[in-house]
Short mmCIF file of C-alpha atoms and ligand atoms in Angstrom, two decimals:
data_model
loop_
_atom_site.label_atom_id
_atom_site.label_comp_id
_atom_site.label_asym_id
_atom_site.label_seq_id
_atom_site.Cartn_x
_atom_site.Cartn_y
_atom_site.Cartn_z
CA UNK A 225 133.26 -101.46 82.72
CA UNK A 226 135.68 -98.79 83.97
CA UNK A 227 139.35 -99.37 82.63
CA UNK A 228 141.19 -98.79 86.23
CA UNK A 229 145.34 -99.35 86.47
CA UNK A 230 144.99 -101.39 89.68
CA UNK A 231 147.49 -100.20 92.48
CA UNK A 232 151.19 -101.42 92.06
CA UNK A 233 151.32 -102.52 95.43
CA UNK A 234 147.81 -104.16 95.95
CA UNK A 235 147.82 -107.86 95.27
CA UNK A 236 145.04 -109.67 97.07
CA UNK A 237 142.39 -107.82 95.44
CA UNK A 238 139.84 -110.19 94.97
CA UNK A 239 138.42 -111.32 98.51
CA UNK A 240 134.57 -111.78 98.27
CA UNK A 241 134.53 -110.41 94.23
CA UNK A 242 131.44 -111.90 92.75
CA UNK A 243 132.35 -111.71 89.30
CA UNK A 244 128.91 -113.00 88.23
CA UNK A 245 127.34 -109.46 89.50
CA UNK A 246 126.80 -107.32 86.95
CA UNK A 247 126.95 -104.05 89.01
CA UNK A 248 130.02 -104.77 89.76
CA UNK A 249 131.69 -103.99 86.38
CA UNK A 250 129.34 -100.62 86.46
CA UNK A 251 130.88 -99.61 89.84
CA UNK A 252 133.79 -101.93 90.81
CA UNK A 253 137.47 -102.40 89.75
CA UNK A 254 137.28 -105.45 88.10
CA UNK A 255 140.84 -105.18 86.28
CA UNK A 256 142.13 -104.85 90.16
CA UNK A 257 140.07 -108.28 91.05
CA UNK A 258 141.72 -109.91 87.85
CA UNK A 259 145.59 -108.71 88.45
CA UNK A 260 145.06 -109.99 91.82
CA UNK A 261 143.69 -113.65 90.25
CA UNK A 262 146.24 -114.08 87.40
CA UNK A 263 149.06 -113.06 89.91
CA UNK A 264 147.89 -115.32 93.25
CA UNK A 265 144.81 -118.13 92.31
CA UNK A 266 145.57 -118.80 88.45
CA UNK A 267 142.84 -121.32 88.68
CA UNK A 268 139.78 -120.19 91.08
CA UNK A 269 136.71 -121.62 92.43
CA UNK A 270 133.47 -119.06 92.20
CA UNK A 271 130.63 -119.88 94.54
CA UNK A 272 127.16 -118.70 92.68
CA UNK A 273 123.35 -119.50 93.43
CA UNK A 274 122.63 -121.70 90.56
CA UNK A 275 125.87 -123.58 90.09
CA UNK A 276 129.40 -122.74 91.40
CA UNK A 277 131.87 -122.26 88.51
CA UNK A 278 135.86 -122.12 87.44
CA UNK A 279 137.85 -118.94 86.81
CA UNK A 280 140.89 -118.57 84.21
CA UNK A 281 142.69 -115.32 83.94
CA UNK A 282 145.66 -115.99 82.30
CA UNK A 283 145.93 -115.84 78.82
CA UNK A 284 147.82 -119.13 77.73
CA UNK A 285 144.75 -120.44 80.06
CA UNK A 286 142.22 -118.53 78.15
CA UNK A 287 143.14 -119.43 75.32
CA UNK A 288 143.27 -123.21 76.07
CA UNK A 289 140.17 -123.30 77.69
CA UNK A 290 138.46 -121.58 75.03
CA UNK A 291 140.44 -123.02 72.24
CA UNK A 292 140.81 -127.12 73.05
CA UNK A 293 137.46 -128.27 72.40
CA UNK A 294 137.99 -131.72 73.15
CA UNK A 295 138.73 -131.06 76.75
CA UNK A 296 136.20 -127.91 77.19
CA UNK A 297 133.12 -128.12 75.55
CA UNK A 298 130.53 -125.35 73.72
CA UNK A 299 127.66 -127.29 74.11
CA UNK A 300 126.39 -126.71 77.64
CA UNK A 301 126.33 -122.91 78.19
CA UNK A 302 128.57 -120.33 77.04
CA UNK A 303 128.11 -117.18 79.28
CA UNK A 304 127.78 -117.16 83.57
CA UNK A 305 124.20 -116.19 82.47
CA UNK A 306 123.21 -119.57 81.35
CA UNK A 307 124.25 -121.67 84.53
CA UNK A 308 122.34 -123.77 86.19
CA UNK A 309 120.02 -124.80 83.04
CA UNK A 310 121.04 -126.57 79.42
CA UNK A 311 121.66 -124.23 76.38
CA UNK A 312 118.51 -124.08 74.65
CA UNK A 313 121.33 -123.31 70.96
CA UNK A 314 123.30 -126.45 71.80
CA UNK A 315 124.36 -128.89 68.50
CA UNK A 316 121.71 -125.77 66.54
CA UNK A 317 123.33 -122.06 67.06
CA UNK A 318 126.78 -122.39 65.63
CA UNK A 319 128.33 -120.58 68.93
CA UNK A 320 126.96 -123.93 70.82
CA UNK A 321 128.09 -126.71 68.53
CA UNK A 322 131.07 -128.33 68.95
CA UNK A 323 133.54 -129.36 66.54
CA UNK A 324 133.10 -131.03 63.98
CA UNK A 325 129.66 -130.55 62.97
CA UNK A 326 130.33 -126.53 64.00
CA UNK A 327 133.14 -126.83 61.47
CA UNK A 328 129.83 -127.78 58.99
CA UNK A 329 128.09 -124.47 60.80
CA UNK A 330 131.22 -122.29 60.05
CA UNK A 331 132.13 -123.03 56.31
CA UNK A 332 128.86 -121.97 55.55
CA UNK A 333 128.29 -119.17 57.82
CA UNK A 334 131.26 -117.77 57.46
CA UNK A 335 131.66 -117.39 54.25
CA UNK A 336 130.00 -114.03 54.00
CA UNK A 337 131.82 -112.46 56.79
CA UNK A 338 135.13 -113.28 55.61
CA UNK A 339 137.51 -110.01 55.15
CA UNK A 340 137.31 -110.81 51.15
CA UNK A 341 133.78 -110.49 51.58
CA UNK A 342 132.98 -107.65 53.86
CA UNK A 343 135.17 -105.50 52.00
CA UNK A 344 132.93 -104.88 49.31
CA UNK A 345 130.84 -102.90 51.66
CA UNK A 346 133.15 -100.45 52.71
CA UNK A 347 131.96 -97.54 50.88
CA UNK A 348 128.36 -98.31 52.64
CA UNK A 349 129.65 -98.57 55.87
CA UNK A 350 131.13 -95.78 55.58
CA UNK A 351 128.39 -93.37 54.71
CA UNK A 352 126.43 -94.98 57.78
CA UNK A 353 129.33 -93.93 59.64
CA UNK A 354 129.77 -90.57 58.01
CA UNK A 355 125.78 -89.59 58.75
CA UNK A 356 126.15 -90.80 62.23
CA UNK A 357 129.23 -88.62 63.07
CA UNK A 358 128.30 -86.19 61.28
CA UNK A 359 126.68 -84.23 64.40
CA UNK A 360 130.16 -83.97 66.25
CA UNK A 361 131.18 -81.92 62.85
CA UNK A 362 128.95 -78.79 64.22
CA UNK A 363 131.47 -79.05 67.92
CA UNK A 364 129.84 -78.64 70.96
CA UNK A 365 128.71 -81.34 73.36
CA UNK A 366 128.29 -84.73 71.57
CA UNK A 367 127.12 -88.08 72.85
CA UNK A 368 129.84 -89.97 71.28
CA UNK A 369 128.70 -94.05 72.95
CA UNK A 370 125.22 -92.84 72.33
CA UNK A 371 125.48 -92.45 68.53
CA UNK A 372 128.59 -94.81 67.59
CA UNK A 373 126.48 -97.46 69.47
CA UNK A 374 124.20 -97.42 66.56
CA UNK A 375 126.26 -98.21 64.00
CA UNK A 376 126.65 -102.02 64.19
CA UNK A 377 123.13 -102.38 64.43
CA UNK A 378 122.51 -100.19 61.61
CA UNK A 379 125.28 -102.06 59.46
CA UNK A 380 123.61 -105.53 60.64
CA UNK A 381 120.47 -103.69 59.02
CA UNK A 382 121.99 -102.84 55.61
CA UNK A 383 123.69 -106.69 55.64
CA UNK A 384 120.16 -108.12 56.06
CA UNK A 385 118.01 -105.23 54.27
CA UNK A 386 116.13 -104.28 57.50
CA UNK A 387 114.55 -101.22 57.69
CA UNK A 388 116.19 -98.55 59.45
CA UNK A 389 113.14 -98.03 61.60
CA UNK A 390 114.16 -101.15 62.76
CA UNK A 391 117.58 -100.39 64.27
CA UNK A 392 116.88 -98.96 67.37
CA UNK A 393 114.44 -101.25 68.99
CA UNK A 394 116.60 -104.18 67.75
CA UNK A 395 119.44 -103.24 69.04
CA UNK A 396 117.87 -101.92 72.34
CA UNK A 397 116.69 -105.51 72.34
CA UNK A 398 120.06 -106.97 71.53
CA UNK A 399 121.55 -105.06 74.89
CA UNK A 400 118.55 -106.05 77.22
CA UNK A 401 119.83 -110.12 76.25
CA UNK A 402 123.44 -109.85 77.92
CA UNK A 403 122.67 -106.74 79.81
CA UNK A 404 119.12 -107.33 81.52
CA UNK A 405 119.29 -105.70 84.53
CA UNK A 406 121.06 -102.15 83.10
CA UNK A 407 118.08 -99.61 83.53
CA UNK A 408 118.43 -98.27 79.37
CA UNK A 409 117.58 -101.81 78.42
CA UNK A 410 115.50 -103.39 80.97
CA UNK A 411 111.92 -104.15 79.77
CA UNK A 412 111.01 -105.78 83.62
CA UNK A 413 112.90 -107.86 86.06
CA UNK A 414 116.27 -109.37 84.84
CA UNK A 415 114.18 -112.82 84.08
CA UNK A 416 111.53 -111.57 82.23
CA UNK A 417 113.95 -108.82 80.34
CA UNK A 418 115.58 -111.86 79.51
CA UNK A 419 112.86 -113.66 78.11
CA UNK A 420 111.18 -111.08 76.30
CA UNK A 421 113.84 -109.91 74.46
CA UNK A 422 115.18 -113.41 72.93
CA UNK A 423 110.98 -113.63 72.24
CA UNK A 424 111.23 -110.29 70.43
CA UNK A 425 114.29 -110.85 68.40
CA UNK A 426 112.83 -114.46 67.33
CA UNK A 427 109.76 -113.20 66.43
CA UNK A 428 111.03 -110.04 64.52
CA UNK A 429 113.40 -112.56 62.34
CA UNK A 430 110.36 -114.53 61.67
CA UNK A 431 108.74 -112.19 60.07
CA UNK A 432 111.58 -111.42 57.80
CA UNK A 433 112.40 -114.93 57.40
CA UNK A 434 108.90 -115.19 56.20
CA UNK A 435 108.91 -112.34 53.81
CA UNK A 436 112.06 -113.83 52.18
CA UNK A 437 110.38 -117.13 51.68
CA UNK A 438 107.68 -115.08 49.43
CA UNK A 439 110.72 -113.01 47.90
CA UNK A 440 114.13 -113.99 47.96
CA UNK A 441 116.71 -111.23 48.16
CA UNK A 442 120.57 -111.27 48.42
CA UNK A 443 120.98 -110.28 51.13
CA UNK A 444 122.53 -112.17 54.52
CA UNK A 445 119.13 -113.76 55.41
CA UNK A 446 117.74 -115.08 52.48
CA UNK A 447 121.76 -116.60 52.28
CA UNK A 448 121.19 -118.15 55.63
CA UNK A 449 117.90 -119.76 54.34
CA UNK A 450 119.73 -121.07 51.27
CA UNK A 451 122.70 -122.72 53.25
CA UNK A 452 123.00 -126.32 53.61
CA UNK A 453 124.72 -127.38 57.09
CA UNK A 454 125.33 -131.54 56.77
CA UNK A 455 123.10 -132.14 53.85
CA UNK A 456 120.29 -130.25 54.75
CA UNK A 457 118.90 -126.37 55.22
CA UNK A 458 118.71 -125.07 58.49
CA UNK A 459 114.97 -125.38 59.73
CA UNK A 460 113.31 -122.58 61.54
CA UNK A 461 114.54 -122.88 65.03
CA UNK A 462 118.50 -123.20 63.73
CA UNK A 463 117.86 -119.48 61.44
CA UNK A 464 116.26 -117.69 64.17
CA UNK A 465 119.28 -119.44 66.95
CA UNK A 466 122.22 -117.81 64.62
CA UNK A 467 120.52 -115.06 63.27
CA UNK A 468 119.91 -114.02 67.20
CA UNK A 469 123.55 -114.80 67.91
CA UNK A 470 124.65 -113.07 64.77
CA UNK A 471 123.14 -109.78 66.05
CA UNK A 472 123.94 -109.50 69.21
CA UNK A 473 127.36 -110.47 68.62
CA UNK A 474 127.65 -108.16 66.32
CA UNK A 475 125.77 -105.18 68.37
CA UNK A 476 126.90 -105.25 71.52
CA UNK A 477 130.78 -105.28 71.25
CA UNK A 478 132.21 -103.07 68.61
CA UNK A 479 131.16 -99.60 69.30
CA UNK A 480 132.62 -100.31 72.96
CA UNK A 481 136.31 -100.63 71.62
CA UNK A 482 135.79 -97.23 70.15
CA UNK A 483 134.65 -95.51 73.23
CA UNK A 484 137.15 -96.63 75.66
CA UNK A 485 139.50 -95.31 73.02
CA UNK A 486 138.35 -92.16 73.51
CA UNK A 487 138.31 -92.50 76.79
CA UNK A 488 142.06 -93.63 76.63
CA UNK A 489 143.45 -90.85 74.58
CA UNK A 490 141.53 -88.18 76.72
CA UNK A 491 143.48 -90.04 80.04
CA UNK A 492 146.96 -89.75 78.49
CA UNK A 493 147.12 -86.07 77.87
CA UNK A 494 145.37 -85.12 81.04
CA UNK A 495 141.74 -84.75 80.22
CA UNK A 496 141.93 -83.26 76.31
CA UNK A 497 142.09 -86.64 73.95
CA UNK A 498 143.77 -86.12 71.13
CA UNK A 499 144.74 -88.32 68.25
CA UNK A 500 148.43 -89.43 67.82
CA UNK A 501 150.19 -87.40 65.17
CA UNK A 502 151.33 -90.40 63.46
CA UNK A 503 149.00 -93.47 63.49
CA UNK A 504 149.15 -96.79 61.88
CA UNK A 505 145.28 -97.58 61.77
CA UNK A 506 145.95 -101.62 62.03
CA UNK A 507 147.78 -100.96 65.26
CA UNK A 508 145.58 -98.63 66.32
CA UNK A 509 142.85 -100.81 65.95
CA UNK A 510 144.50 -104.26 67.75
CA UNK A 511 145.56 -101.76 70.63
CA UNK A 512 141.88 -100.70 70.63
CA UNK A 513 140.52 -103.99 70.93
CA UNK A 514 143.02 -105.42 73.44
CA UNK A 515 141.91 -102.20 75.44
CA UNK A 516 138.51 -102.33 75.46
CA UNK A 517 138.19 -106.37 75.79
CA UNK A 518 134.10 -105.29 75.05
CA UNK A 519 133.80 -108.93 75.98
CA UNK A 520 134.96 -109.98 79.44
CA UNK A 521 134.50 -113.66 79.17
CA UNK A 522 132.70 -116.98 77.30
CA UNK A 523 132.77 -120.04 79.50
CA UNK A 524 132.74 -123.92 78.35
CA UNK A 525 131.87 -127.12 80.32
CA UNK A 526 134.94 -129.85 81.17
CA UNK A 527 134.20 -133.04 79.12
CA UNK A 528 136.53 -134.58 81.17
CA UNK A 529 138.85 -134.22 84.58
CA UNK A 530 141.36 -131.89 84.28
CA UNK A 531 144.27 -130.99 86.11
CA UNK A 532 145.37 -126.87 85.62
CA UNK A 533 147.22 -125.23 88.11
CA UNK A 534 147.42 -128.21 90.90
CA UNK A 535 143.53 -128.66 91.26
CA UNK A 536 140.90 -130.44 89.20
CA UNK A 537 138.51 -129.63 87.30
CA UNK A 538 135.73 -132.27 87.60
CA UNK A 539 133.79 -133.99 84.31
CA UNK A 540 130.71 -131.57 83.95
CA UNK A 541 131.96 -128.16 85.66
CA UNK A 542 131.20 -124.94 84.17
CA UNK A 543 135.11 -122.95 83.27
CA UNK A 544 134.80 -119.50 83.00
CA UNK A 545 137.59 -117.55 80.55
CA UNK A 546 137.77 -114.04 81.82
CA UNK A 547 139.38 -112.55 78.08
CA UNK A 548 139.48 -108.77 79.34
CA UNK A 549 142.11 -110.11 81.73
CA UNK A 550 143.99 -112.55 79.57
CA UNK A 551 144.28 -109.14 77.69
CA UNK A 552 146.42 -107.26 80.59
CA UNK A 553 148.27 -110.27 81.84
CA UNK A 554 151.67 -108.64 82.47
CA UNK A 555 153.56 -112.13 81.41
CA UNK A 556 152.07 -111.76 77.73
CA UNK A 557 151.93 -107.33 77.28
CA UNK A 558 154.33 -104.67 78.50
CA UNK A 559 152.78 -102.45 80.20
CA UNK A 560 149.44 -104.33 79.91
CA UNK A 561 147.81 -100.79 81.40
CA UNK A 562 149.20 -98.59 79.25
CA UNK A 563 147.24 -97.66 75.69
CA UNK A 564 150.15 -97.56 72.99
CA UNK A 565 148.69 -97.61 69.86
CA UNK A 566 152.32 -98.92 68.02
CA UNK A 567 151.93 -102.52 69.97
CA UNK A 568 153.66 -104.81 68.15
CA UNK A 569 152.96 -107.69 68.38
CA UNK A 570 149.35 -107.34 70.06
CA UNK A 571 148.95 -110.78 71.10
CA UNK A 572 145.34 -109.91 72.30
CA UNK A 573 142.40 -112.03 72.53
CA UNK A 574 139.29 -109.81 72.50
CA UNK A 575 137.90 -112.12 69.65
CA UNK A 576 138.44 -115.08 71.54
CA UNK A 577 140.83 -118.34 70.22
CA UNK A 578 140.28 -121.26 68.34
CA UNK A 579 137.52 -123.02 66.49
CA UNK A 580 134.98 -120.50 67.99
CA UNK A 581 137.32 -117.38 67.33
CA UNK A 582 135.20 -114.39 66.51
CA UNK A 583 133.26 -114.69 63.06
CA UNK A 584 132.68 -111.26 62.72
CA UNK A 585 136.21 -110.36 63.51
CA UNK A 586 136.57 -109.07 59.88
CA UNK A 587 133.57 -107.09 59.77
CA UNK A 588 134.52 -105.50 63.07
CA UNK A 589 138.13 -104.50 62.17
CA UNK A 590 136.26 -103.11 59.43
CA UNK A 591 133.82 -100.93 61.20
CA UNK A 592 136.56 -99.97 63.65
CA UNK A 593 139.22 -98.68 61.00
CA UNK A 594 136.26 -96.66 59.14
CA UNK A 595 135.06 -95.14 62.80
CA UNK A 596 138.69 -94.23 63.69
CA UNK A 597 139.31 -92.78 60.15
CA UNK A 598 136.26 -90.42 60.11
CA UNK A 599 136.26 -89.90 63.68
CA UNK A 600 139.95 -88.50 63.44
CA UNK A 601 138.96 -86.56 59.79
CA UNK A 602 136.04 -84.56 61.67
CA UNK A 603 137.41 -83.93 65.44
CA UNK A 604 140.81 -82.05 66.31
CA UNK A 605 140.52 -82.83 70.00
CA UNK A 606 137.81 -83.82 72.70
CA UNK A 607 137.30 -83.66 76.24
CA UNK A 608 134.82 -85.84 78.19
CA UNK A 609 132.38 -83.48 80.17
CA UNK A 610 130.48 -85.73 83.02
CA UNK A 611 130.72 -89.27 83.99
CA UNK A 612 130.16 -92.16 81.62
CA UNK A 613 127.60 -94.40 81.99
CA UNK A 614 128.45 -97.67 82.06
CA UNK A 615 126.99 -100.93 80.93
CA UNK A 616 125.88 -103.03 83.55
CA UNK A 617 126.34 -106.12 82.02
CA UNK A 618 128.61 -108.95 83.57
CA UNK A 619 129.90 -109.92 79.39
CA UNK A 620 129.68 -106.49 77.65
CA UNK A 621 131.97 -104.18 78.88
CA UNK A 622 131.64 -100.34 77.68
CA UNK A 623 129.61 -97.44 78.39
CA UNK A 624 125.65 -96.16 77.56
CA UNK A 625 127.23 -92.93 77.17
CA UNK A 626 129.63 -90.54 76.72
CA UNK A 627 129.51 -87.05 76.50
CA UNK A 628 132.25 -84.94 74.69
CA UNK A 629 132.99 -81.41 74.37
CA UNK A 630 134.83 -81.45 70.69
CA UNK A 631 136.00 -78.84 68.27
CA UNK A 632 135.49 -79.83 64.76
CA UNK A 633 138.37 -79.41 62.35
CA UNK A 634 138.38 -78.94 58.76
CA UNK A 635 138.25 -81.58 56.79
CA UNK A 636 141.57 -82.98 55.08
CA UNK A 637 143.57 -81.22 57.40
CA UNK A 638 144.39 -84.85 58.51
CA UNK A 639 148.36 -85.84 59.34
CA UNK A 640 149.07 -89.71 58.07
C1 HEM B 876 134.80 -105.88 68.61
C2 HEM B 876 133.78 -106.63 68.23
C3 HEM B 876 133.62 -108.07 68.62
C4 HEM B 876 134.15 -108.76 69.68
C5 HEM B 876 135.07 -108.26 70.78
C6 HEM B 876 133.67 -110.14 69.57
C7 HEM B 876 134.04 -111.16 70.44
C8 HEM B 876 133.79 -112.50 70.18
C9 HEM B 876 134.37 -113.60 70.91
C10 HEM B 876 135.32 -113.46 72.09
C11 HEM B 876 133.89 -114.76 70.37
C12 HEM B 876 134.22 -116.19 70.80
C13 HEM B 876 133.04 -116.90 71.43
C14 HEM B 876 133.38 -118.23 72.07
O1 HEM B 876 134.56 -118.57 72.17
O2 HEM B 876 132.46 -118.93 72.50
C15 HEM B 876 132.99 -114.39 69.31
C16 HEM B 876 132.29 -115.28 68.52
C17 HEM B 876 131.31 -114.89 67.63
N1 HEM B 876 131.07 -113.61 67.19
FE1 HEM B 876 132.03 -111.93 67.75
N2 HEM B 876 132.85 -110.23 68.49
C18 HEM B 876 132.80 -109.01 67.87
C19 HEM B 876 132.11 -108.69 66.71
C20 HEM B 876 131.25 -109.54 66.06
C21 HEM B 876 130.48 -109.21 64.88
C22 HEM B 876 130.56 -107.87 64.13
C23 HEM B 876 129.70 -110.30 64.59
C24 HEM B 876 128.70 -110.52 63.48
C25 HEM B 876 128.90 -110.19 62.27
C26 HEM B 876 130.02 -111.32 65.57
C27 HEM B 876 129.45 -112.59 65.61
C28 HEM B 876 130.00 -113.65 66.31
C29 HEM B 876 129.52 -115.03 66.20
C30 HEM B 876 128.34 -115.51 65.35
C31 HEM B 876 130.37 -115.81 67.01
C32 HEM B 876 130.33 -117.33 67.21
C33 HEM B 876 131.45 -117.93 66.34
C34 HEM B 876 131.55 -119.44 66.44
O3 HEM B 876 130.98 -120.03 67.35
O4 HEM B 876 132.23 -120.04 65.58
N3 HEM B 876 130.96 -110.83 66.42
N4 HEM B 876 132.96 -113.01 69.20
#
């Protein structure tokens, strides 16, 4: 999605948007469509083909929305993509269960994702990171989306002791299921992309499911197929439901907060990016991930009638929460269009709020810090060379690609 400052002077911005179109976030000015929302029609009704939805752009409304389960449900659809038809995960994938049995779901699933937990794979992580940036090391022109795109995949892989083979067709695989009509991903028409994809992922992890049953490991799977989730192990269906959501949540999203970074630093000094002398990597990373926003939105069903902003929401109606806005609303950030890497506090909400906040959240703080760190230890200074390709994808926003012309620098020649 392209990261546009929307004109100070524009406000009705967001006349006949279809926010629902995923070319629109490859071509359009969505953060110009969203200042325009949050600043005129807080609460908006979206027309679409299968089933006309709700829009919240603010963040206290985001955050409620996503956050108060017992007015906005998980159960019924998640994404604009599943409108119109009931969640084939609901009460089994732990991102469609509602509290309290996905309180069950998350003390268990959790558990190995917590930042006590992920921790003890740093070192690993950060080889994979180290071989995959390795390349920019030489200078030259370097595809930095292309490669860092790999790395959640391939730490996914390492987590669950998949072979590395495997870490390019799953994650192509991954994209194609929340970005089915982009041309790098698409296997036929959107539906069919669609469907063969979640087929290929199940069927992959049944395999390995299989091969763990014969030989248990320690590894994230064969944890999964030891859980117990109310008194009982999750049966076939429920492993290959969260292992699917497990991986593409963790794919799709991370490496895109590292290359509108890039993108950001390269903006504020007129074209060459260059790292800030002095840089606090946990700031660094927040600012990185309010920036980014890789996911635009999650949506819940009302359980009940709800009044927000003057109008009702009717029992039953699908409420979209549009997060890369909540994450530039000008009541909540100064300077919401501005990258400053010292934000404090960075009241974003890239990994979403409440019960279903982001799982992984740990895990990708991690991955981000090590990416910054050896990003900044191997390149003095960059400068984009082309146009970026960008997702098209109406939930994933970042780019396919992203050239860079970079000069190496010695290593340890780092500032703190
Ligand atoms: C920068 C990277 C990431 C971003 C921006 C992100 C974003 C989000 C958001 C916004 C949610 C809330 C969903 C909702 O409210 O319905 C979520 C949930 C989730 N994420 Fe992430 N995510 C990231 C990385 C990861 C990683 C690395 C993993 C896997 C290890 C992961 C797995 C999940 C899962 C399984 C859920 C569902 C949690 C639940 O329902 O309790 N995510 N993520």
């Amino acid at each position: 999605m392209r990261i546009i400052e929307p004109q100070a002077d524009i406000l009705a911005g967001h006349a006949g948007v279809n926010l629902a179109d995923p070319d629109f976030y490859a071509t359009g000015n969505a953060h110009l469509a969203w200042r325009s929302m949050r600043t005129t029609e807080p609460l908006l009704w979206h027309d679409h083909p299968r089933e006309g939805f709700w829009v919240v752009t603010r963040r206290a409304d985001v955050r409620r929305v996503l956050g108060e389960h017992e007015t906005f449900s998980s159960q019924h659809g998640t994404s604009i993509a599943m409108l119109g038809a009931p969640d084939p995960g609901a009460g089994l994938m732990m991102q469609a269960t509602d509290p309290p049995r996905h309180q069950r779901f998350r003390e268990q699933l959790g558990r190995p994702l917590s930042a006590h937990a992920v921790s003890a794979y740093e070192e690993d992580i950060r080889s994979i990171v180290r071989r995959t940036v390795a390349p920019a090391r030489d200078g030259g022109v370097w595809d930095a989306a292309a490669a860092i795109k790999r790395i959640p995949m391939a730490v996914a892989a390492h987590l669950m002791r998949l072979p590395d083979a495997d870490v390019d067709p799953l994650m192509r695989l991954a994209y194609a299921t929340l970005a089915p009509r982009d041309p790098l991903y698409r296997i036929g028409g959107e539906e069919e992309t669609l469907a063969r994809a979640h087929y290929e992922i199940s069927h992959y992890f049944s395999g390995r499911l299989a091969e763990r049953r014969r030989q248990p490991s320690s590894d994230l799977l064969s944890y999964l197929m030891s859980i117990e989730v109310e008194g009982r192990r999750l049966n076939e269906r429920e492993l290959l439901l969260n292992c699917l959501s497990m991986i593409v949540g963790a794919v799709v999203t991370t490496s895109h907060a590292v290359s509108a970074t890039l993108m950001a630093l390269a903006d504020a000094h007129g074209g060459e990016g260059r790292w800030p002398s002095h840089l606090r990597m946990d700031s660094f990373v927040e600012e990185a991930l309010r920036w980014s926003s890789p996911i635009t939105h999650f949506m819940r069903r009302a359980r009940k009638d709800v009044e927000l902003h003057g109008r009702t929401i009717a029992a039953g109606q699908a409420v979209t929460s549009w997060i890369a806005s909540a994450n530039r609303d000008e009541n909540v950030f100064d300077h919401p269009y501005a990258f400053d890497h010292c934000r404090r506090p960075n009241r974003h909400v890239a990994f979403g709020s409440g019960p279903h906040r982001c799982v992984g959240a740990p895990l990708a703080r991690l991955m981000l810090k090590l990416i910054f760190e050896e990003l900044r230890a191997d390149i003095e200074c960059f400068e984009p060379v082309g146009e970026p390709a960008h997702v098209v994808s109406n939930q994933v926003a970042g780019v396919n690609n992203l050239p860079l012309r970079v000069k190496a620098r010695q290593r340890d020649s780092v500032t703190q």
